[in-house]
mmCIF file of C-alpha atoms in Angstrom:
data_model
loop_
_atom_site.group_PDB
_atom_site.id
_atom_site.type_symbol
_atom_site.label_atom_id
_atom_site.label_comp_id
_atom_site.label_asym_id
_atom_site.label_seq_id
_atom_site.Cartn_x
_atom_site.Cartn_y
_atom_site.Cartn_z
ATOM 1 C CA MET A 1 -113.474 55.796 169.247
ATOM 2 C CA LYS A 2 -112.484 56.495 164.868
ATOM 3 C CA LEU A 3 -108.832 56.186 165.273
ATOM 4 C CA LYS A 4 -107.793 58.246 162.118
ATOM 5 C CA THR A 5 -105.273 56.858 159.457
ATOM 6 C CA PRO A 6 -102.323 59.616 158.938
ATOM 7 C CA LYS A 7 -102.727 61.524 155.965
ATOM 8 C CA ASN A 8 -100.680 60.634 152.941
ATOM 9 C CA THR A 9 -99.955 63.757 152.180
ATOM 10 C CA SER A 10 -96.956 64.469 148.953
ATOM 11 C CA ALA A 11 -95.559 67.328 151.631
ATOM 12 C CA GLU A 12 -95.301 64.077 154.632
ATOM 13 C CA ASN A 13 -93.755 61.884 152.630
ATOM 14 C CA GLU A 14 -90.534 64.103 152.032
ATOM 15 C CA VAL A 15 -90.102 63.860 155.347
ATOM 16 C CA LEU A 16 -90.534 60.323 156.034
ATOM 17 C CA GLU A 17 -88.116 58.822 159.145
ATOM 18 C CA TYR A 18 -86.515 56.255 157.319
ATOM 19 C CA PRO A 19 -84.145 54.292 160.252
ATOM 20 C CA GLU A 20 -80.689 55.986 160.624
ATOM 21 C CA ASN A 21 -78.792 52.616 159.744
ATOM 22 C CA PRO A 22 -81.041 50.097 157.621
ATOM 23 C CA GLU A 23 -78.818 47.179 158.233
ATOM 24 C CA GLN A 24 -79.061 46.950 161.345
ATOM 25 C CA PHE A 25 -83.538 47.874 161.615
ATOM 26 C CA ALA A 26 -83.579 44.987 159.450
ATOM 27 C CA LEU A 27 -81.257 42.130 161.967
ATOM 28 C CA GLN A 28 -83.186 42.947 164.823
ATOM 29 C CA VAL A 29 -86.977 42.888 162.884
ATOM 30 C CA ARG A 30 -85.873 39.683 160.972
ATOM 31 C CA LYS A 31 -84.804 38.258 164.814
ATOM 32 C CA LYS A 32 -88.290 39.512 166.087
ATOM 33 C CA LEU A 33 -90.062 37.780 163.569
ATOM 34 C CA ALA A 34 -88.625 34.791 164.032
ATOM 35 C CA ALA A 35 -89.612 35.012 167.052
ATOM 36 C CA LEU A 36 -93.006 36.107 166.559
ATOM 37 C CA LEU A 37 -93.387 33.184 164.149
ATOM 38 C CA LEU A 38 -92.323 30.635 165.899
ATOM 39 C CA ASN A 39 -94.715 31.835 169.727
ATOM 40 C CA ARG A 40 -97.209 31.429 167.004
ATOM 41 C CA LEU A 41 -97.248 28.540 166.605
ATOM 42 C CA HIS A 42 -96.211 27.419 169.697
ATOM 43 C CA ALA A 43 -98.172 29.807 172.216
ATOM 44 C CA GLN A 44 -97.589 27.288 175.021
ATOM 45 C CA PRO A 45 -94.273 25.632 175.517
ATOM 46 C CA VAL A 46 -93.894 22.397 173.749
ATOM 47 C CA ARG A 47 -93.206 19.546 176.644
ATOM 48 C CA ASP A 48 -92.362 16.750 174.102
ATOM 49 C CA LEU A 49 -91.175 16.615 170.474
ATOM 50 C CA GLY A 50 -93.473 13.082 169.699
ATOM 51 C CA ALA A 51 -92.590 11.042 167.424
ATOM 52 C CA VAL A 52 -90.152 12.535 165.834
ATOM 53 C CA VAL A 53 -87.078 10.963 164.857
ATOM 54 C CA SER A 54 -84.782 13.800 166.756
ATOM 55 C CA LEU A 55 -84.052 17.207 167.492
ATOM 56 C CA GLY A 56 -82.413 18.381 164.254
ATOM 57 C CA SER A 57 -85.378 16.671 162.567
ATOM 58 C CA TRP A 58 -88.551 19.310 164.724
ATOM 59 C CA ILE A 59 -86.265 22.372 164.385
ATOM 60 C CA ALA A 60 -86.891 21.612 160.946
ATOM 61 C CA SER A 61 -89.745 21.139 160.507
ATOM 62 C CA THR A 62 -91.092 23.803 162.893
ATOM 63 C CA ARG A 63 -88.484 26.017 160.872
ATOM 64 C CA GLU A 64 -90.617 25.115 157.614
ATOM 65 C CA GLN A 65 -94.357 25.171 159.675
ATOM 66 C CA ALA A 66 -93.340 28.977 160.758
ATOM 67 C CA HIS A 67 -92.154 30.027 157.071
ATOM 68 C CA ILE A 68 -88.984 30.680 158.624
ATOM 69 C CA THR A 69 -85.382 30.247 156.309
ATOM 70 C CA GLU A 70 -82.129 29.228 157.176
ATOM 71 C CA ARG A 71 -80.683 32.421 157.267
ATOM 72 C CA ASP A 72 -82.837 33.897 159.267
ATOM 73 C CA LEU A 73 -82.892 31.647 161.984
ATOM 74 C CA ALA A 74 -78.994 31.565 161.347
ATOM 75 C CA MET A 75 -79.485 35.300 162.215
ATOM 76 C CA ALA A 76 -82.319 35.108 165.089
ATOM 77 C CA LEU A 77 -79.541 32.415 166.480
ATOM 78 C CA ASP A 78 -76.416 34.785 165.781
ATOM 79 C CA LEU A 79 -75.471 32.132 164.284
ATOM 80 C CA THR A 80 -73.529 31.278 160.761
ATOM 81 C CA GLU A 81 -75.429 30.467 158.019
ATOM 82 C CA GLU A 82 -73.626 27.326 157.895
ATOM 83 C CA SER A 83 -74.134 25.864 161.369
ATOM 84 C CA ILE A 84 -78.059 25.221 160.538
ATOM 85 C CA PRO A 85 -77.950 22.288 158.526
ATOM 86 C CA GLN A 86 -75.664 20.970 161.532
ATOM 87 C CA ILE A 87 -77.566 22.073 163.497
ATOM 88 C CA CYS A 88 -80.857 20.457 161.556
ATOM 89 C CA SER A 89 -78.217 17.311 160.586
ATOM 90 C CA ASP A 90 -78.188 16.446 164.334
ATOM 91 C CA GLN A 91 -74.181 16.826 163.512
ATOM 92 C CA PHE A 92 -74.356 18.547 166.879
ATOM 93 C CA LEU A 93 -75.930 15.920 169.839
ATOM 94 C CA PRO A 94 -77.224 18.729 171.932
ATOM 95 C CA TRP A 95 -75.312 18.430 175.476
ATOM 96 C CA THR A 96 -71.803 19.345 172.878
ATOM 97 C CA MET A 97 -73.570 22.414 172.659
ATOM 98 C CA THR A 98 -72.985 25.301 175.302
ATOM 99 C CA PRO A 99 -76.123 26.049 178.097
ATOM 100 C CA SER A 100 -75.754 29.071 177.025
ATOM 101 C CA ARG A 101 -76.305 28.744 172.741
ATOM 102 C CA MET A 102 -78.598 25.688 173.829
ATOM 103 C CA ALA A 103 -81.577 28.039 175.902
ATOM 104 C CA ASP A 104 -81.198 30.442 172.797
ATOM 105 C CA LEU A 105 -81.856 27.448 170.830
ATOM 106 C CA MET A 106 -85.196 25.639 173.330
ATOM 107 C CA ILE A 107 -86.531 30.528 174.136
ATOM 108 C CA LEU A 108 -86.791 30.808 169.978
ATOM 109 C CA PHE A 109 -88.385 27.569 169.435
ATOM 110 C CA ARG A 110 -90.771 27.564 173.218
ATOM 111 C CA LEU A 111 -88.905 24.171 173.572
ATOM 112 C CA HIS A 112 -89.388 23.201 177.069
ATOM 113 C CA PHE A 113 -86.841 21.752 179.231
ATOM 114 C CA ASP A 114 -89.592 18.210 179.464
ATOM 115 C CA ALA A 115 -89.215 18.328 175.792
ATOM 116 C CA ILE A 116 -85.110 17.797 176.260
ATOM 117 C CA THR A 117 -84.598 15.688 178.992
ATOM 118 C CA LYS A 118 -87.317 13.429 177.863
ATOM 119 C CA PHE A 119 -85.227 13.151 174.477
ATOM 120 C CA LEU A 120 -82.293 11.743 176.051
ATOM 121 C CA ASN A 121 -84.221 9.786 178.017
ATOM 122 C CA SER A 122 -85.629 7.733 176.028
ATOM 123 C CA GLY A 123 -82.255 7.580 173.701
ATOM 124 C CA GLY A 124 -83.606 10.129 170.538
ATOM 125 C CA ALA A 125 -79.505 11.899 170.549
ATOM 126 C CA GLU A 126 -78.071 8.029 169.969
ATOM 127 C CA ARG A 127 -81.045 7.165 167.543
ATOM 128 C CA SER A 128 -80.066 10.405 165.496
ATOM 129 C CA ASN A 129 -76.690 10.102 165.051
ATOM 130 C CA THR A 130 -75.046 6.976 164.984
ATOM 131 C CA GLU A 131 -71.274 7.764 164.140
ATOM 132 C CA THR A 132 -71.517 9.045 167.732
ATOM 133 C CA THR A 133 -73.462 6.596 169.521
ATOM 134 C CA SER A 134 -69.609 5.451 170.751
ATOM 135 C CA ASN A 135 -70.324 8.579 172.606
ATOM 136 C CA ALA A 136 -72.837 7.045 174.391
ATOM 137 C CA ILE A 137 -74.804 9.282 176.552
ATOM 138 C CA SER A 138 -72.602 9.252 180.105
ATOM 139 C CA THR A 139 -74.884 10.626 182.832
ATOM 140 C CA SER A 140 -71.575 12.072 184.391
ATOM 141 C CA LYS A 141 -71.713 14.216 181.206
ATOM 142 C CA VAL A 142 -74.895 15.021 180.762
ATOM 143 C CA LYS A 143 -75.848 15.453 183.940
ATOM 144 C CA PRO A 144 -74.100 18.502 185.178
ATOM 145 C CA TRP A 145 -75.062 19.765 181.036
ATOM 146 C CA LEU A 146 -78.662 19.630 182.006
ATOM 147 C CA SER A 147 -78.497 21.601 185.413
ATOM 148 C CA ASP A 148 -76.002 24.425 183.808
ATOM 149 C CA LEU A 149 -78.779 24.799 181.240
ATOM 150 C CA ARG A 150 -82.499 24.741 184.012
ATOM 151 C CA GLU A 151 -79.701 27.346 185.298
ATOM 152 C CA GLU A 152 -79.239 29.408 182.245
ATOM 153 C CA LEU A 153 -82.739 29.258 181.522
ATOM 154 C CA LEU A 154 -83.526 30.903 185.381
ATOM 155 C CA VAL A 155 -80.779 33.116 184.292
ATOM 156 C CA ARG A 156 -83.060 34.673 181.376
ATOM 157 C CA ASN A 157 -85.920 34.540 183.088
ATOM 158 C CA SER A 158 -87.294 31.375 180.598
ATOM 159 C CA GLU A 159 -89.250 29.991 184.142
ATOM 160 C CA ASP A 160 -91.477 28.856 181.163
ATOM 161 C CA LEU A 161 -89.688 26.521 180.210
ATOM 162 C CA ILE A 162 -88.891 24.928 183.359
ATOM 163 C CA HIS A 163 -92.085 24.805 185.554
ATOM 164 C CA MET B 1 -95.725 53.745 149.387
ATOM 165 C CA PHE B 2 -95.266 50.517 149.601
ATOM 166 C CA GLU B 3 -96.045 50.481 145.440
ATOM 167 C CA GLN B 4 -91.937 50.464 145.176
ATOM 168 C CA LEU B 5 -91.081 46.420 146.326
ATOM 169 C CA PHE B 6 -93.188 44.725 143.532
ATOM 170 C CA LYS B 7 -91.808 47.492 140.749
ATOM 171 C CA ASP B 8 -89.087 45.539 139.749
ATOM 172 C CA PRO B 9 -89.852 42.452 137.905
ATOM 173 C CA THR B 10 -85.780 41.345 138.380
ATOM 174 C CA LEU B 11 -85.534 40.932 141.411
ATOM 175 C CA LEU B 12 -89.662 39.387 141.568
ATOM 176 C CA ARG B 13 -88.647 37.371 139.998
ATOM 177 C CA ARG B 14 -85.447 35.932 141.593
ATOM 178 C CA LEU B 15 -87.725 35.919 145.137
ATOM 179 C CA LYS B 16 -89.798 33.615 143.697
ATOM 180 C CA ARG B 17 -87.005 31.340 142.440
ATOM 181 C CA GLY B 18 -86.093 31.439 146.500
ATOM 182 C CA ASP B 19 -83.160 33.012 146.342
ATOM 183 C CA ASP B 20 -81.871 35.036 149.599
ATOM 184 C CA ASP B 21 -80.112 37.659 148.622
ATOM 185 C CA ALA B 22 -83.388 39.140 146.363
ATOM 186 C CA TYR B 23 -84.819 38.039 149.943
ATOM 187 C CA ASP B 24 -82.124 40.040 152.702
ATOM 188 C CA GLU B 25 -82.782 42.821 149.192
ATOM 189 C CA TRP B 26 -86.710 43.304 149.562
ATOM 190 C CA PHE B 27 -86.532 42.955 153.554
ATOM 191 C CA LEU B 28 -84.422 45.732 153.808
ATOM 192 C CA GLU B 29 -87.177 47.967 151.364
ATOM 193 C CA ILE B 30 -90.150 46.598 153.364
ATOM 194 C CA THR B 31 -88.458 47.014 156.729
ATOM 195 C CA SER B 32 -87.603 50.752 155.682
ATOM 196 C CA LEU B 33 -90.326 51.704 154.407
ATOM 197 C CA LEU B 34 -92.134 50.104 157.712
ATOM 198 C CA HIS B 35 -90.086 51.954 159.628
ATOM 199 C CA ALA B 36 -90.514 55.052 157.532
ATOM 200 C CA TYR B 37 -94.905 54.186 158.591
ATOM 201 C CA PHE B 38 -94.708 53.905 161.514
ATOM 202 C CA ARG B 39 -93.181 56.922 162.340
ATOM 203 C CA ARG B 40 -96.140 58.854 160.854
ATOM 204 C CA TRP B 41 -98.034 57.033 163.267
ATOM 205 C CA LYS B 42 -95.753 58.909 166.571
ATOM 206 C CA VAL B 43 -94.925 55.283 167.077
ATOM 207 C CA ARG B 44 -92.092 54.931 169.568
ATOM 208 C CA PRO B 45 -88.713 54.306 168.132
ATOM 209 C CA ASP B 46 -87.941 51.095 170.086
ATOM 210 C CA GLN B 47 -90.771 50.003 169.100
ATOM 211 C CA LEU B 48 -90.687 49.860 165.628
ATOM 212 C CA PRO B 49 -88.875 46.143 165.184
ATOM 213 C CA ASP B 50 -91.913 45.082 166.929
ATOM 214 C CA LEU B 51 -93.996 46.693 164.753
ATOM 215 C CA ALA B 52 -92.848 45.934 161.447
ATOM 216 C CA ALA B 53 -92.274 41.906 162.614
ATOM 217 C CA ALA B 54 -96.041 42.344 163.455
ATOM 218 C CA VAL B 55 -97.206 43.188 159.585
ATOM 219 C CA LEU B 56 -94.435 40.630 158.635
ATOM 220 C CA ALA B 57 -96.422 38.397 160.702
ATOM 221 C CA GLU B 58 -99.726 38.586 159.133
ATOM 222 C CA LEU B 59 -97.764 38.336 155.184
ATOM 223 C CA TRP B 60 -96.067 35.735 156.099
ATOM 224 C CA GLU B 61 -98.630 33.545 157.599
ATOM 225 C CA SER B 62 -101.281 35.120 155.244
ATOM 226 C CA ARG B 63 -98.961 33.770 152.366
ATOM 227 C CA PHE B 64 -100.867 36.617 150.489
ATOM 228 C CA LYS B 65 -103.979 34.454 150.646
ATOM 229 C CA ASP B 66 -105.784 37.677 151.662
ATOM 230 C CA TYR B 67 -104.674 39.741 148.741
ATOM 231 C CA ASP B 68 -107.390 39.963 146.780
ATOM 232 C CA PRO B 69 -105.956 41.817 142.912
ATOM 233 C CA GLU B 70 -109.286 43.031 141.498
ATOM 234 C CA ARG B 71 -109.613 44.434 145.007
ATOM 235 C CA GLY B 72 -106.045 46.587 144.604
ATOM 236 C CA SER B 73 -102.290 46.479 143.813
ATOM 237 C CA PRO B 74 -100.005 44.300 146.488
ATOM 238 C CA GLY B 75 -98.831 47.318 147.464
ATOM 239 C CA ALA B 76 -101.918 48.233 148.332
ATOM 240 C CA PHE B 77 -102.783 45.211 150.471
ATOM 241 C CA VAL B 78 -99.513 45.466 152.157
ATOM 242 C CA ALA B 79 -99.813 49.195 153.194
ATOM 243 C CA LEU B 80 -103.463 47.229 154.505
ATOM 244 C CA VAL B 81 -101.729 44.676 156.365
ATOM 245 C CA ALA B 82 -100.120 47.936 158.112
ATOM 246 C CA ARG B 83 -102.743 49.936 158.880
ATOM 247 C CA ARG B 84 -104.254 47.412 160.558
ATOM 248 C CA VAL B 85 -101.445 46.799 162.664
ATOM 249 C CA ALA B 86 -100.985 50.385 163.610
ATOM 250 C CA LEU B 87 -104.647 51.115 164.194
ATOM 251 C CA ASP B 88 -104.204 48.026 166.939
ATOM 252 C CA HIS B 89 -101.431 48.823 168.451
ATOM 253 C CA ARG B 90 -102.483 52.449 169.022
ATOM 254 C CA ARG B 91 -105.929 51.227 171.014
ATOM 255 C CA ALA B 92 -103.406 49.108 172.859
ATOM 256 C CA GLU B 93 -101.796 52.495 173.496
ATOM 257 C CA LYS B 94 -104.701 54.248 174.463
ATOM 258 C CA LYS B 95 -106.253 51.672 176.349
ATOM 259 C CA ASN B 96 -102.956 51.433 178.905
ATOM 260 C CA GLU B 97 -102.684 54.640 178.882
ATOM 261 C CA ALA B 98 -101.210 56.626 182.156
ATOM 262 C CA LEU B 99 -101.723 58.243 184.617
ATOM 263 C CA PRO B 100 -101.785 61.610 184.251
ATOM 264 C CA LEU B 101 -98.393 63.480 183.942
ATOM 265 C CA ASP B 102 -98.934 65.676 187.062
ATOM 266 C CA ASP B 103 -97.236 65.215 190.382
ATOM 267 C CA SER B 104 -99.620 62.415 191.669
ATOM 268 C CA VAL B 105 -97.197 60.552 189.142
ATOM 269 C CA ASP B 106 -94.169 61.314 191.219
ATOM 270 C CA LEU B 107 -95.923 60.839 194.721
ATOM 271 C CA ILE B 108 -97.257 57.371 193.387
ATOM 272 C CA TYR B 109 -93.822 56.358 192.671
ATOM 273 C CA GLU B 110 -93.105 57.312 196.480
ATOM 274 C CA ILE B 111 -95.161 53.994 196.668
ATOM 275 C CA PRO B 112 -92.820 51.046 197.216
ATOM 276 C CA VAL B 113 -92.035 47.882 195.256
ATOM 277 C CA PRO B 114 -92.024 44.512 196.452
ATOM 278 C CA GLY B 115 -89.121 43.158 195.828
ATOM 279 C CA PHE B 116 -87.102 45.947 195.804
ATOM 280 C CA ASP B 117 -87.091 47.043 199.369
ATOM 281 C CA ASP B 118 -86.322 45.317 202.145
ATOM 282 C CA ASP B 119 -89.609 45.635 203.944
ATOM 283 C CA GLY B 120 -91.242 45.621 200.652
ATOM 284 C CA GLU B 121 -93.891 43.198 202.336
ATOM 285 C CA ASP B 122 -94.942 45.257 204.985
ATOM 286 C CA ARG B 123 -95.276 48.562 203.056
ATOM 287 C CA VAL B 124 -97.680 46.987 200.945
ATOM 288 C CA THR B 125 -99.688 45.642 204.105
ATOM 289 C CA ARG B 126 -100.121 49.270 205.321
ATOM 290 C CA LEU B 127 -100.563 50.798 201.847
ATOM 291 C CA GLU B 128 -103.698 48.994 201.929
ATOM 292 C CA SER B 129 -104.905 49.197 205.528
ATOM 293 C CA ALA B 130 -104.399 53.256 203.469
ATOM 294 C CA LEU B 131 -106.254 52.396 200.500
ATOM 295 C CA LYS B 132 -109.299 50.919 202.997
ATOM 296 C CA ALA B 133 -109.551 54.397 205.234
ATOM 297 C CA LEU B 134 -110.367 56.441 202.146
ATOM 298 C CA GLN B 135 -113.873 57.460 201.292
ATOM 299 C CA ARG B 136 -115.354 54.758 198.627
ATOM 300 C CA ARG B 137 -116.114 57.203 196.186
ATOM 301 C CA GLU B 138 -112.317 58.827 196.413
ATOM 302 C CA ARG B 139 -110.955 54.292 196.587
ATOM 303 C CA SER B 140 -113.195 53.814 194.552
ATOM 304 C CA LEU B 141 -112.161 56.739 191.567
ATOM 305 C CA LEU B 142 -108.504 56.258 192.380
ATOM 306 C CA LEU B 143 -108.775 52.646 191.389
ATOM 307 C CA ARG B 144 -110.074 52.898 188.762
ATOM 308 C CA LYS B 145 -107.770 55.570 187.406
ATOM 309 C CA PHE B 146 -104.997 52.818 187.700
ATOM 310 C CA GLU B 147 -107.015 49.850 186.100
ATOM 311 C CA GLY B 148 -107.009 51.826 182.820
ATOM 312 C CA GLU B 149 -110.271 54.842 182.863
ATOM 313 C CA THR B 150 -108.841 58.322 181.098
ATOM 314 C CA THR B 151 -109.754 61.472 182.990
ATOM 315 C CA LYS B 152 -112.897 61.748 180.357
ATOM 316 C CA GLN B 153 -113.895 58.454 181.446
ATOM 317 C CA LEU B 154 -113.808 58.948 184.982
ATOM 318 C CA SER B 155 -115.796 62.758 184.751
ATOM 319 C CA ARG B 156 -118.552 60.637 183.470
ATOM 320 C CA ARG B 157 -118.777 58.069 186.089
ATOM 321 C CA PHE B 158 -118.277 60.135 188.874
ATOM 322 C CA ARG B 159 -120.927 63.076 186.990
ATOM 323 C CA ILE B 160 -117.767 65.998 187.245
ATOM 324 C CA SER B 161 -115.837 67.605 185.641
ATOM 325 C CA GLU B 162 -112.274 67.011 183.707
ATOM 326 C CA SER B 163 -110.603 69.375 186.206
ATOM 327 C CA ALA B 164 -111.960 68.230 189.338
ATOM 328 C CA VAL B 165 -110.812 64.421 188.426
ATOM 329 C CA LYS B 166 -107.282 66.069 188.283
ATOM 330 C CA SER B 167 -107.447 67.818 191.599
ATOM 331 C CA LYS B 168 -109.377 65.496 193.215
ATOM 332 C CA LEU B 169 -106.653 62.673 192.292
ATOM 333 C CA ARG B 170 -103.947 64.799 193.482
ATOM 334 C CA ARG B 171 -105.308 65.364 196.744
ATOM 335 C CA ILE B 172 -106.517 61.580 197.180
ATOM 336 C CA VAL B 173 -102.837 60.618 196.696
ATOM 337 C CA LYS B 174 -101.649 63.256 198.872
ATOM 338 C CA LYS B 175 -104.385 62.034 201.522
ATOM 339 C CA LEU B 176 -103.405 57.729 201.126
ATOM 340 C CA GLN B 177 -99.306 59.390 201.291
ATOM 341 C CA ARG B 178 -101.171 60.722 205.064
ATOM 342 C CA ILE B 179 -102.824 58.053 206.054
ATOM 343 C CA HIS B 180 -99.860 56.204 204.624
ATOM 344 C CA GLN B 181 -97.011 57.681 206.994
ATOM 345 C CA VAL B 182 -99.595 57.743 210.307
ATOM 346 C CA ASN B 183 -99.372 53.798 209.515
ATOM 347 C CA SER B 184 -96.015 53.385 208.863
ATOM 348 C CA GLY B 185 -95.076 55.876 212.620
ATOM 349 C CA GLY B 186 -95.090 59.009 210.870
ATOM 350 C CA ASN B 187 -97.174 62.101 211.808
ATOM 351 C CA PHE B 188 -100.745 62.713 210.445
ATOM 352 C CA ASP B 189 -101.116 66.362 209.711
ATOM 353 C CA PRO B 190 -104.515 66.963 208.216
#
């Protein structure tokens, strides 16, 4: 079956339907684009961060591989643009983020729960942020956080990032 | 229609320098144009952001490497990618074409969905046995419809007219409903 392209006549051009709110439409597309590019990069959830030094550097390199700007990423995560370099330079330890915020990040980057637990168990967070080694990973702090994070992913129907 | 994206040399220079504000400006323009383009293809409004994002993803990933200046302008290249996305979308829509919009659709909504009904599993089992009680040809017609075959395809396959396909489907769904009612303890009134 041959599908035809709509004809591009001048009469039709006059009634082209532009978005009622272009900024809002552009924002919607920008969010979808970031998710689509990252999804194409990691069709399967990432279960291991590999040999990267930190979660932040992994996010930074993945963002670059997917050709996403910091602004795109900030918009996709509903964050300020200034917070992206902070995340990428590990100024936030994973468990200092709310489980909801971390879930946003994991869903967008297709990061599996195992990758986060492996990273924490390997002492990755301590390596990546020497200034916070005094806040050594406290099991009493991290365990409930991981449990809340798992719960948050389940609530968002992201079972593929858990199982 | 996408030519205007590449007409402002100042904007393009700013884009090349990696100016984020220029990118925002350009992004706003291309998304508005894509919105207008896909509306001409009668794409549903809720699907527009996905299609626009698909075009941009193609452009981003290819980084215009497929673009050949000898074959046309960059605007024409964007149009080509958008057309490809629109065609893929239309093909997918055709493939997932819904059941005919006649009364059989309403009857199908009577079929319980597991998880939405407390006794869903039992009702599904009864429905399975009702399906088995249909004649082979009736069951085949109904299942092929559910699997996405169009009325035209069914008409060719079963060598009956398209209107006969529609009326048979209506009758089969009604029959299935009656058998299902009997299996559920109701009265069967053929």
